[in-house]
XYZ file of C-alpha atoms in Angstrom:
716
model
C 27.890 49.664 -82.648
C 30.825 47.511 -81.427
C 32.643 49.703 -79.568
C 36.213 48.420 -78.567
C 38.830 49.466 -75.789
C 41.252 47.249 -78.247
C 44.450 49.450 -80.250
C 43.346 50.322 -83.844
C 47.004 49.618 -85.122
C 48.480 46.926 -86.087
C 51.943 46.011 -83.727
C 55.404 46.374 -86.242
C 56.456 42.378 -87.012
C 59.610 43.265 -87.556
C 62.058 47.048 -87.483
C 61.344 49.884 -89.082
C 64.328 51.338 -91.048
C 64.239 54.652 -92.966
C 61.545 57.039 -93.638
C 62.156 59.679 -91.142
C 62.675 62.802 -93.225
C 58.587 61.224 -94.836
C 57.535 61.128 -91.069
C 58.241 64.350 -90.122
C 57.256 65.364 -93.857
C 53.312 63.948 -93.374
C 53.461 65.034 -90.100
C 53.660 68.610 -90.752
C 51.062 68.275 -92.977
C 49.108 66.181 -91.032
C 48.330 69.243 -88.845
C 47.501 71.908 -91.512
C 45.693 68.981 -93.956
C 42.484 67.065 -92.674
C 43.362 64.516 -95.766
C 46.345 63.532 -96.874
C 47.452 60.585 -99.528
C 50.841 58.631 -99.895
C 50.799 57.672 -103.340
C 53.933 55.617 -105.455
C 54.416 51.947 -107.053
C 52.894 48.695 -105.701
C 56.194 47.779 -103.644
C 57.620 50.935 -102.653
C 56.179 51.007 -98.592
C 52.992 53.137 -98.933
C 51.522 51.129 -96.137
C 54.419 50.687 -93.872
C 54.980 54.498 -93.895
C 51.001 55.314 -92.867
C 51.344 52.921 -90.560
C 54.211 54.126 -89.057
C 53.237 58.406 -88.975
C 49.675 57.251 -87.939
C 52.024 55.247 -85.100
C 53.610 57.379 -84.039
C 50.749 60.484 -84.256
C 48.044 58.934 -82.595
C 48.228 60.957 -79.162
C 47.568 63.811 -81.115
C 43.779 62.053 -81.414
C 41.489 62.004 -78.383
C 40.004 58.381 -80.229
C 43.044 57.096 -81.854
C 43.976 55.553 -84.919
C 42.178 52.475 -87.398
C 43.860 50.848 -90.374
C 40.832 50.288 -93.061
C 42.601 47.430 -95.202
C 40.708 47.153 -98.402
C 42.281 45.695 -100.752
C 40.730 42.546 -100.891
C 37.809 44.081 -101.319
C 35.872 44.466 -104.020
C 32.967 45.278 -104.141
C 32.281 49.529 -104.010
C 29.055 48.206 -101.858
C 30.370 47.094 -98.814
C 32.929 49.909 -98.750
C 30.559 51.823 -96.381
C 31.462 47.613 -94.117
C 34.453 47.804 -94.239
C 34.787 50.769 -92.409
C 32.293 49.813 -89.653
C 34.822 46.680 -88.694
C 37.412 48.390 -88.737
C 35.917 51.196 -86.649
C 34.689 48.103 -84.570
C 31.014 48.512 -85.067
C 28.699 46.608 -85.513
C 24.956 47.106 -86.765
C 21.380 46.023 -86.695
C 18.525 49.039 -88.075
C 17.629 49.616 -91.427
C 19.406 52.888 -90.675
C 21.905 53.064 -94.426
C 25.436 51.953 -93.257
C 26.835 55.576 -94.075
C 24.830 58.035 -91.560
C 25.916 55.008 -89.033
C 29.593 56.156 -89.070
C 28.642 60.065 -89.646
C 27.232 59.423 -86.776
C 29.699 57.197 -85.103
C 32.540 60.372 -86.090
C 30.646 62.873 -85.981
C 32.002 63.942 -82.024
C 35.238 62.292 -82.104
C 39.006 63.496 -83.189
C 40.589 60.668 -85.003
C 42.641 59.334 -87.207
C 41.986 57.519 -89.982
C 44.145 55.069 -92.565
C 42.842 54.050 -95.261
C 44.901 51.894 -97.188
C 44.681 49.976 -100.770
C 41.904 51.540 -102.400
C 43.014 52.510 -105.340
C 40.833 50.548 -106.598
C 37.449 51.710 -105.135
C 39.205 55.510 -105.799
C 35.990 56.829 -107.125
C 33.623 55.486 -104.392
C 36.547 55.793 -101.400
C 36.412 59.585 -102.833
C 32.826 60.166 -101.886
C 32.734 59.426 -98.597
C 35.644 60.388 -96.980
C 34.166 63.875 -98.565
C 31.092 63.084 -96.866
C 32.044 62.117 -93.735
C 34.962 64.436 -93.486
C 31.914 67.468 -94.125
C 30.315 65.481 -91.377
C 32.801 65.015 -88.714
C 34.947 67.966 -88.030
C 36.436 66.134 -85.927
C 38.581 63.958 -88.126
C 41.825 63.333 -90.704
C 42.599 61.058 -92.856
C 45.516 59.282 -93.562
C 45.406 57.720 -97.435
C 48.124 55.110 -98.468
C 47.394 54.331 -102.441
C 48.055 54.887 -105.883
C 46.592 57.295 -107.245
C 45.326 60.113 -105.128
C 41.502 60.184 -103.513
C 41.828 63.559 -105.654
C 39.633 65.454 -103.370
C 39.760 69.276 -102.272
C 41.931 70.802 -100.100
C 44.211 67.421 -99.985
C 47.751 67.526 -99.719
C 49.429 64.818 -102.311
C 52.275 62.689 -101.095
C 54.423 61.205 -104.137
C 56.661 58.226 -102.655
C 60.389 57.425 -103.972
C 62.442 53.809 -103.591
C 64.847 54.032 -100.233
C 68.310 56.448 -100.854
C 71.074 54.063 -101.058
C 72.017 53.723 -98.030
C 68.338 53.331 -96.737
C 68.403 51.067 -98.651
C 70.845 48.792 -98.026
C 70.171 49.577 -94.316
C 67.065 47.599 -94.927
C 68.256 45.442 -97.019
C 71.413 44.004 -94.212
C 68.078 43.840 -91.082
C 66.388 41.529 -93.586
C 69.243 39.438 -94.416
C 70.638 39.109 -90.771
C 67.015 38.057 -89.846
C 66.878 35.052 -92.579
C 71.007 34.534 -92.323
C 72.157 35.758 -89.566
C 75.237 35.582 -87.869
C 78.390 36.749 -89.782
C 77.282 35.422 -93.218
C 74.553 38.843 -93.104
C 77.472 41.025 -92.990
C 78.789 40.038 -96.237
C 75.517 39.706 -97.550
C 75.557 35.929 -97.748
C 78.474 33.041 -98.445
C 81.323 34.081 -101.120
C 79.133 37.803 -101.155
C 82.943 39.211 -102.297
C 81.294 42.387 -101.066
C 84.282 43.873 -99.741
C 84.674 46.117 -96.612
C 82.537 48.387 -98.308
C 79.510 46.065 -98.751
C 80.169 46.751 -102.201
C 78.140 44.148 -103.883
C 74.859 44.591 -101.047
C 75.473 48.342 -102.410
C 75.043 47.667 -106.230
C 72.636 45.450 -105.552
C 70.543 47.848 -103.729
C 70.293 50.335 -106.810
C 70.038 47.767 -109.294
C 66.695 47.439 -106.877
C 65.517 50.569 -107.263
C 65.663 50.708 -103.517
C 62.003 49.173 -103.704
C 61.472 48.019 -100.250
C 59.761 44.793 -101.514
C 61.964 44.146 -104.165
C 64.893 44.191 -101.338
C 63.004 42.423 -98.768
C 61.965 39.507 -101.824
C 65.695 39.497 -102.281
C 66.270 39.318 -98.708
C 64.831 36.343 -98.656
C 66.324 34.475 -100.616
C 70.027 35.172 -98.791
C 69.841 30.728 -98.479
C 70.136 29.600 -101.427
C 71.393 32.537 -103.346
C 75.087 34.628 -103.005
C 74.348 38.507 -103.401
C 76.798 37.847 -106.134
C 74.871 34.939 -107.579
C 71.502 37.479 -107.204
C 73.388 40.653 -109.135
C 74.386 37.718 -112.096
C 70.925 36.640 -112.103
C 69.492 39.766 -112.229
C 70.597 40.409 -114.926
C 69.106 38.274 -117.367
C 66.220 38.576 -115.326
C 65.967 42.457 -115.843
C 66.481 42.004 -119.438
C 63.745 39.752 -119.884
C 61.334 41.458 -117.946
C 61.865 45.365 -118.871
C 58.853 45.140 -121.670
C 55.807 46.449 -120.179
C 53.517 48.650 -121.844
C 55.109 51.344 -123.788
C 55.021 54.818 -121.928
C 54.877 52.822 -118.439
C 57.216 54.338 -116.205
C 60.517 52.680 -115.353
C 59.560 51.808 -111.534
C 56.900 50.452 -112.113
C 58.775 47.927 -114.807
C 61.379 47.210 -111.513
C 58.886 46.446 -109.362
C 57.013 43.836 -111.845
C 61.212 42.569 -112.105
C 61.675 42.218 -108.479
C 58.048 40.205 -108.433
C 59.251 37.710 -111.980
C 62.526 36.789 -110.448
C 61.528 35.860 -107.571
C 58.567 34.204 -109.858
C 62.289 32.892 -112.042
C 63.760 31.273 -108.928
C 60.154 29.057 -107.902
C 60.104 25.543 -108.957
C 58.144 24.762 -111.833
C 55.581 23.585 -109.590
C 55.321 26.625 -106.741
C 55.080 28.676 -110.270
C 52.055 27.096 -110.720
C 50.236 27.173 -107.342
C 51.522 31.078 -106.870
C 49.464 31.839 -109.851
C 46.261 29.730 -108.826
C 46.535 30.489 -104.951
C 46.038 34.271 -107.051
C 41.808 33.272 -106.850
C 41.496 33.474 -102.592
C 40.494 37.609 -101.919
C 42.023 36.276 -98.250
C 43.434 34.483 -96.172
C 43.353 30.714 -96.951
C 44.207 27.342 -95.091
C 46.265 24.731 -96.602
C 43.077 22.532 -96.810
C 41.447 25.623 -99.216
C 44.417 25.084 -101.197
C 44.831 21.114 -102.279
C 40.868 21.491 -102.818
C 40.717 24.568 -105.146
C 44.187 24.592 -106.530
C 45.261 20.575 -106.871
C 45.147 18.631 -110.690
C 46.982 16.408 -111.832
C 49.280 19.096 -112.982
C 50.302 19.863 -108.981
C 49.449 17.105 -106.776
C 47.416 17.547 -103.771
C 50.043 15.532 -101.622
C 52.639 17.990 -103.106
C 50.912 21.175 -102.518
C 52.186 21.383 -98.650
C 56.241 20.832 -99.814
C 55.504 24.135 -102.510
C 52.877 26.455 -100.030
C 56.704 25.678 -97.908
C 58.625 26.943 -100.898
C 56.384 29.836 -101.645
C 56.697 30.500 -97.477
C 60.259 30.185 -97.740
C 60.552 32.879 -100.346
C 58.191 35.219 -98.944
C 55.603 34.950 -101.804
C 53.591 33.556 -98.379
C 52.628 34.431 -96.032
C 51.828 33.449 -92.441
C 49.664 34.315 -90.154
C 47.997 33.173 -86.349
C 44.303 34.184 -87.560
C 41.206 33.329 -84.411
C 40.249 30.840 -86.853
C 43.542 29.410 -86.834
C 46.740 29.479 -88.740
C 46.669 30.881 -92.286
C 48.561 31.695 -95.342
C 47.806 35.055 -98.069
C 49.540 36.688 -100.369
C 50.423 40.857 -100.747
C 48.569 41.289 -103.297
C 51.400 43.079 -105.797
C 52.311 39.769 -105.440
C 48.719 38.482 -106.283
C 48.055 40.591 -109.051
C 51.256 39.759 -111.193
C 50.198 35.578 -109.792
C 46.638 36.989 -111.456
C 48.631 37.582 -114.517
C 50.115 34.360 -115.033
C 46.640 32.639 -114.936
C 45.283 34.497 -117.462
C 48.180 33.771 -119.525
C 47.361 29.799 -119.093
C 43.934 30.962 -119.316
C 42.777 28.554 -115.928
C 41.010 31.414 -114.751
C 37.214 30.534 -114.520
C 38.390 26.853 -113.650
C 39.834 28.661 -111.128
C 37.607 30.394 -110.008
C 34.628 27.908 -110.092
C 36.533 25.031 -107.728
C 37.031 28.726 -105.059
C 33.619 28.885 -105.294
C 32.466 25.381 -104.606
C 35.171 25.129 -101.989
C 33.521 28.291 -100.094
C 30.047 26.740 -100.857
C 31.328 23.702 -99.456
C 32.395 25.122 -96.666
C 29.383 27.511 -95.770
C 27.430 24.142 -95.804
C 29.325 22.843 -93.394
C 29.670 25.053 -90.925
C 26.297 25.367 -90.922
C 25.863 21.787 -90.208
C 28.549 22.444 -87.748
C 26.982 25.267 -86.304
C 24.847 23.065 -84.212
C 27.577 21.475 -82.004
C 30.140 22.600 -79.955
C 32.942 24.052 -82.804
C 30.526 26.742 -82.521
C 33.358 29.409 -81.477
C 35.622 27.680 -84.413
C 32.680 28.268 -87.176
C 32.153 31.751 -86.235
C 36.230 32.471 -86.168
C 36.235 30.663 -89.796
C 33.584 32.286 -91.063
C 34.786 35.308 -89.903
C 38.493 34.767 -91.984
C 36.508 33.092 -94.825
C 34.282 36.473 -95.425
C 36.469 38.024 -98.457
C 36.645 34.795 -99.549
C 32.980 33.787 -99.594
C 32.509 37.553 -101.122
C 34.145 36.654 -104.192
C 32.167 33.071 -104.344
C 29.400 35.051 -103.987
C 29.746 37.743 -106.952
C 31.248 34.625 -109.034
C 27.127 32.910 -108.357
C 26.427 36.503 -109.126
C 28.274 37.129 -112.778
C 26.399 34.128 -113.905
C 22.189 34.111 -114.486
C 22.032 30.413 -114.744
C 24.255 29.982 -111.359
C 22.822 32.946 -109.771
C 20.066 30.657 -107.351
C 23.248 29.095 -106.593
C 23.819 32.801 -104.243
C 20.945 32.836 -102.974
C 21.507 28.932 -102.047
C 25.284 30.487 -100.426
C 23.944 33.323 -99.447
C 20.630 31.370 -97.219
C 23.894 28.898 -95.818
C 25.263 31.654 -94.685
C 22.176 32.674 -92.263
C 24.574 31.545 -89.025
C 27.350 34.342 -88.922
C 24.544 36.903 -90.614
C 22.198 36.593 -87.789
C 24.817 34.683 -85.115
C 28.142 36.207 -85.823
C 26.853 40.696 -85.507
C 26.534 40.526 -89.371
C 22.789 41.451 -89.799
C 23.273 44.112 -91.963
C 26.022 42.899 -94.521
C 23.438 39.938 -94.654
C 20.831 42.001 -95.760
C 22.806 43.194 -98.530
C 22.982 40.314 -99.928
C 20.284 38.892 -99.888
C 18.357 42.651 -100.561
C 20.383 41.735 -104.038
C 20.295 37.656 -104.653
C 16.403 37.947 -104.202
C 16.325 40.506 -107.196
C 16.676 37.902 -109.266
C 13.295 35.107 -110.407
C 15.548 32.473 -111.442
C 13.623 29.905 -111.129
C 15.096 27.947 -108.640
C 12.076 27.728 -106.281
C 13.790 25.870 -103.260
C 16.849 28.579 -103.041
C 14.489 31.926 -103.798
C 11.858 30.116 -100.584
C 15.204 29.653 -98.365
C 16.638 32.585 -98.986
C 13.168 34.643 -98.572
C 12.720 32.916 -94.841
C 16.512 33.854 -93.667
C 15.426 37.856 -95.344
C 12.923 37.335 -92.876
C 14.538 36.404 -89.234
C 17.490 39.402 -90.438
C 14.582 41.622 -91.378
C 12.801 41.351 -88.319
C 16.557 41.463 -85.602
C 16.610 44.652 -87.678
C 13.351 45.831 -87.200
C 12.308 46.149 -89.995
C 8.646 44.893 -90.135
C 7.122 45.743 -93.232
C 10.381 44.382 -95.159
C 9.828 41.247 -92.840
C 6.152 40.419 -93.867
C 6.505 40.946 -97.238
C 9.377 38.082 -97.622
C 7.738 35.131 -94.852
C 3.894 36.078 -96.896
C 6.342 34.987 -100.951
C 7.540 32.790 -99.347
C 4.394 31.819 -97.311
C 3.475 31.452 -100.956
C 5.491 29.804 -102.883
C 6.083 26.850 -100.129
C 2.367 26.235 -100.455
C 2.936 25.876 -103.957
C 4.877 24.336 -104.501
C 4.781 22.035 -101.624
C 7.917 22.553 -99.608
C 6.903 21.532 -96.378
C 10.205 22.826 -94.201
C 9.849 26.507 -95.914
C 6.563 26.655 -94.903
C 7.023 25.370 -91.196
C 10.259 28.353 -91.098
C 7.899 31.601 -92.729
C 5.252 30.709 -89.466
C 8.409 30.810 -87.126
C 9.664 33.844 -88.538
C 5.764 35.083 -88.573
C 5.492 33.893 -85.018
C 8.227 35.505 -83.609
C 6.827 38.578 -85.230
C 4.422 38.421 -83.923
C 6.109 38.554 -80.361
C 8.364 41.186 -80.991
C 5.242 43.011 -81.859
C 3.482 42.319 -78.343
C 0.410 40.100 -80.110
C 1.503 37.506 -77.410
C -1.533 35.301 -78.504
C -0.720 34.645 -81.768
C 3.590 34.006 -81.019
C 2.636 30.932 -79.215
C 0.234 29.791 -81.640
C 2.367 30.436 -84.563
C 5.291 29.142 -82.988
C 3.785 26.284 -81.101
C 2.811 25.562 -84.716
C 5.991 26.061 -86.212
C 7.433 23.586 -83.405
C 5.092 21.056 -84.126
C 6.154 21.026 -88.030
C 9.494 20.628 -87.293
C 9.164 17.961 -85.465
C 6.976 15.627 -87.892
C 9.755 16.613 -90.154
C 12.775 15.519 -87.938
C 14.115 19.104 -88.177
C 16.362 19.946 -84.848
C 19.277 22.857 -84.742
C 20.045 26.018 -83.343
C 17.123 27.880 -85.121
C 14.405 25.230 -84.107
C 15.870 25.478 -80.108
C 14.845 29.641 -80.549
C 11.608 28.975 -81.814
C 11.455 26.780 -78.328
C 12.920 30.066 -76.644
C 10.531 32.735 -78.581
C 7.731 30.295 -77.198
C 9.156 30.200 -73.337
C 9.230 33.954 -73.674
C 5.421 34.544 -74.580
C 5.276 32.134 -72.122
C 6.336 34.463 -69.382
C 4.431 37.415 -71.333
C 1.334 35.164 -70.592
C 1.907 35.188 -67.504
C 3.089 31.428 -68.042
C 6.567 30.942 -65.988
C 5.804 27.905 -64.950
C 5.976 25.621 -68.705
C 8.471 28.937 -70.117
C 10.926 27.268 -66.854
C 10.209 24.388 -68.998
C 10.106 25.041 -72.717
C 14.218 26.601 -71.755
C 14.964 23.507 -69.642
C 14.384 21.061 -71.605
C 16.765 23.525 -74.226
C 18.962 23.501 -71.825
C 19.485 20.582 -71.788
C 20.457 20.294 -75.859
C 22.184 22.044 -75.958
C 24.672 21.282 -73.351
C 24.636 17.771 -74.961
C 25.288 19.397 -78.294
C 27.373 22.133 -77.295
C 25.441 24.407 -79.018
C 25.869 28.171 -76.944
C 24.834 30.393 -78.612
C 20.871 29.507 -78.061
C 21.956 28.520 -74.796
C 22.679 32.216 -74.270
C 18.650 33.077 -74.904
C 17.505 30.219 -73.140
C 19.660 31.225 -69.942
C 17.932 35.344 -70.203
C 14.433 33.577 -69.989
C 15.348 31.469 -67.095
C 17.216 34.766 -65.858
C 13.390 37.158 -66.489
C 11.686 34.158 -64.902
C 13.955 33.847 -61.955
C 13.743 37.585 -60.828
C 9.823 37.200 -61.177
C 10.201 35.373 -58.633
C 13.011 37.242 -56.272
C 16.068 34.650 -56.554
C 18.329 38.102 -58.037
C 21.297 35.690 -56.653
C 20.682 33.161 -59.813
C 19.407 35.857 -62.296
C 22.460 37.044 -61.554
C 24.573 34.497 -62.212
C 22.616 33.489 -65.229
C 22.863 36.873 -67.119
C 26.353 36.406 -66.106
C 26.676 33.589 -68.276
C 24.503 34.630 -71.259
C 26.446 37.742 -71.456
C 29.689 36.184 -71.694
C 28.443 33.842 -74.546
C 26.657 36.754 -76.541
C 29.743 39.014 -76.475
C 32.125 36.138 -77.565
C 29.511 35.431 -81.348
C 29.329 39.313 -80.921
C 25.140 38.810 -80.498
C 24.220 42.466 -79.972
C 20.394 41.465 -80.082
C 20.594 38.927 -76.888
C 23.609 41.286 -75.134
C 21.501 44.238 -74.707
C 18.173 42.254 -73.536
C 20.873 40.107 -70.461
C 22.278 43.273 -69.745
C 19.130 45.523 -69.354
C 17.622 42.818 -66.966
C 20.945 42.842 -65.219
C 20.578 46.678 -64.796
C 17.446 45.976 -62.992
C 18.576 42.783 -61.129
C 21.074 45.043 -59.986
C 18.587 47.443 -58.921
C 16.271 45.232 -56.766
C 19.250 43.884 -55.137
C 20.038 47.409 -53.995
C 22.385 48.407 -55.960
C 20.510 52.033 -58.166
C 23.812 54.284 -58.899
C 25.193 50.787 -60.134
C 22.026 49.840 -62.216
C 21.452 52.948 -63.326
C 25.712 52.686 -65.173
C 24.341 49.254 -66.677
C 21.321 50.687 -68.381
C 22.908 53.411 -69.471
C 25.168 51.137 -71.155
C 22.963 49.226 -72.994
C 21.373 52.644 -74.529
C 24.466 52.228 -77.409
C 23.966 48.949 -77.954
C 20.224 49.128 -78.955
C 21.170 52.724 -81.619
C 23.136 49.677 -82.943
C 20.329 46.962 -82.458
C 17.481 48.971 -84.093
C 14.472 49.662 -83.180
C 14.956 50.110 -78.549
C 13.352 47.706 -77.645
C 12.145 46.588 -80.555
C 8.880 48.377 -79.561
C 7.564 46.123 -77.474
C 6.034 46.759 -74.206
C 6.844 43.453 -72.631
C 10.495 43.524 -73.150
C 11.067 46.940 -72.494
C 9.971 46.163 -68.711
C 13.188 44.830 -67.501
C 14.214 48.899 -68.247
C 10.866 50.796 -67.899
C 10.632 48.991 -63.952
C 14.778 50.093 -63.251
C 14.121 53.115 -64.311
C 11.383 54.046 -62.357
C 12.910 51.962 -59.581
C 16.965 53.714 -59.410
C 15.323 57.367 -59.856
C 12.727 56.730 -56.923
C 16.176 56.445 -55.536
C 18.950 58.580 -56.376
C 16.778 61.158 -57.947
C 16.412 62.731 -61.889
C 19.060 64.678 -61.191
C 22.011 61.560 -60.042
C 20.217 59.518 -61.830
C 20.745 60.292 -65.679
C 24.402 61.190 -64.264
C 25.003 57.202 -63.606
C 23.073 56.899 -67.149
C 25.219 58.866 -68.502
C 28.610 57.323 -67.430
C 26.684 54.129 -68.197
C 27.083 55.407 -72.257
C 29.975 56.485 -72.347
C 31.489 52.926 -71.573
C 32.299 50.965 -74.619
C 31.286 47.849 -75.530
C 33.951 45.981 -73.999
C 34.536 47.593 -70.651
C 30.165 47.854 -70.869
C 30.754 43.351 -70.480
C 34.023 43.895 -68.367
C 31.522 46.009 -65.764
C 28.050 43.902 -66.296
C 30.304 40.841 -65.525
C 32.172 42.600 -62.227
C 29.711 41.375 -60.056
C 29.027 37.085 -61.298
C 30.886 34.679 -57.818
C 34.395 33.404 -59.100
C 33.692 30.085 -61.193
C 34.739 28.242 -58.137
C 31.539 29.519 -57.215
C 32.885 31.340 -53.907
C 30.830 34.479 -53.524
C 31.385 38.543 -54.693
C 32.488 40.978 -52.040
C 30.873 43.339 -54.499
C 27.769 43.334 -54.456
C 25.078 41.796 -51.528
C 21.182 41.172 -52.308
C 19.952 44.012 -49.750
C 16.033 43.929 -51.118
C 15.036 40.540 -50.474
C 11.812 42.082 -48.588
C 10.525 43.784 -51.110
C 7.430 42.311 -53.815
C 8.682 40.875 -56.111
C 7.517 42.588 -59.768
C 5.753 40.198 -62.059
C 6.015 41.494 -65.547
C 3.925 42.899 -67.794
C 1.048 41.143 -69.511
C -0.453 41.626 -73.314
C -1.961 44.473 -74.629
């Protein structure tokens, strides 16, 4: 599991205005109810109120507060995964995600904020009900357009802002877009008078809905308050129809958004509609491809995006992947209605799907390059839209093979970026279909085999790889056959069958060379062969293989596979008593694995570092590091893959540190390590690394060089 020391709530980007009574009410309810739901029309401020309340209440909960944003999630089957992501958990096991969630929350006192769940209300209610039953310290604060309807739920309907608070909100936002004296009167020529009458009238006619007020404030650079009042007359009459019986506030919000829509240029309106196909953050290149066309030339997209940003329709944000833009869910939904009215929804969804299939292919190619970290960030940012692309592929049986191709192409996201559980979800779904596109199916099969192996699910791995091997032989697909052989060799390695692992991995590498295949997975096969050599008592051969991998990685800028090569080199250094060298190699290995959220590589490196630390004469720190690895194994899967060879460092560390500390002290230090968060465990592990300038760290000295050199166990 991935645990984080980072706070769970986003920082506020502008001033929170009003709602003091509502915050006090929610604080009181949270002391008496375990689930409290704020309901109301879109744009009324439910999300902001829930986050503000959570921020001022967070200290009541030992484990703080966490936000789960569900507005962009369309597949109820990924609801548990969304909660895992929000909680900072990574689980590579075959355990159902719900079991992982329940296990993590069982002993914690935590406030969970669920936002934008209404389109998944049934699935969300069922999950919340179960988690509340199994985690007595859990409290849920939800914000949506309808209640969860759970026993013991307190429901708080949220009304629009009262007049005074509405004016305060409008003038606060106006000051941000129109600084100086002009903002106080609502803009040039507002005619507001000393009492701000024009501003008050505008707020009244917008019914005090925060989203409408913020959109109105965003218009001040081009319109006075009086001009807005005149325009609202026409727009209200134009857009107040809706469905019979609809609440007036619903029509009012539509009016506010529709009025903002009317202020856009025709090209901005068209872009707004087309942007509604994006499920998550998007960049300019994606917009130019998906939304461009004869009516909106690609070279004019930038100006149209800038116009929508200026009008607060599109939001700009900094992300690990770079600058991205997004739309609020309510604004996106309005655009989707216009896109449907234009009859262009299907074409736009297909263009969107094609772009993200192309993006996935680019990411897979660039994974084997110096841009590997950028690829990881890009894939993470694009994940909501990649999911939407997969769903669209699965909607049409004739195109479902594209889903197999896309799910397989994203192997680097599932394996290299710590998303094994989600990868397994999609691969199982796409392979449940018999489509007659053999090459796409074979590729998805060996990726499934890879994922299942790392999850410790050997049965599923063998089934997938056996089918892949048969299909490769039947169709003459030499590349699929090579990957099948490779993955079977990997399975043998983790099963302690080193002679078979050596034979299969050598065969696969020969096939790769004959086919001209070279990428991160091919290099990983060479590292796996080196591991088999180590366990077979051939450390020199293993070192030669990994040095070659290291050189290729340095030449190509590849870091993910490099980390595994460093692990094998560190293992070899440990066997010959070169503890300082082993520590330096493992420090770099841990840094890389943590950056990619690769728990498989990380936990192996931390456990080997614990053994190195014990050999250096610090049994207490070794026990702490060994304890820190335990929660990582719980997330990775079967501890040590059930392997005696991979478990050797742990067993030897326990023996050595246990003898020096005694059983009771050893257990106490292990418990200390088990309580560390993932980030804290990594920081602890790296604390003994020498600085980058090569000056040795005074923290730890090697004190055990005179001891007999250990030897790894030979496979049975």
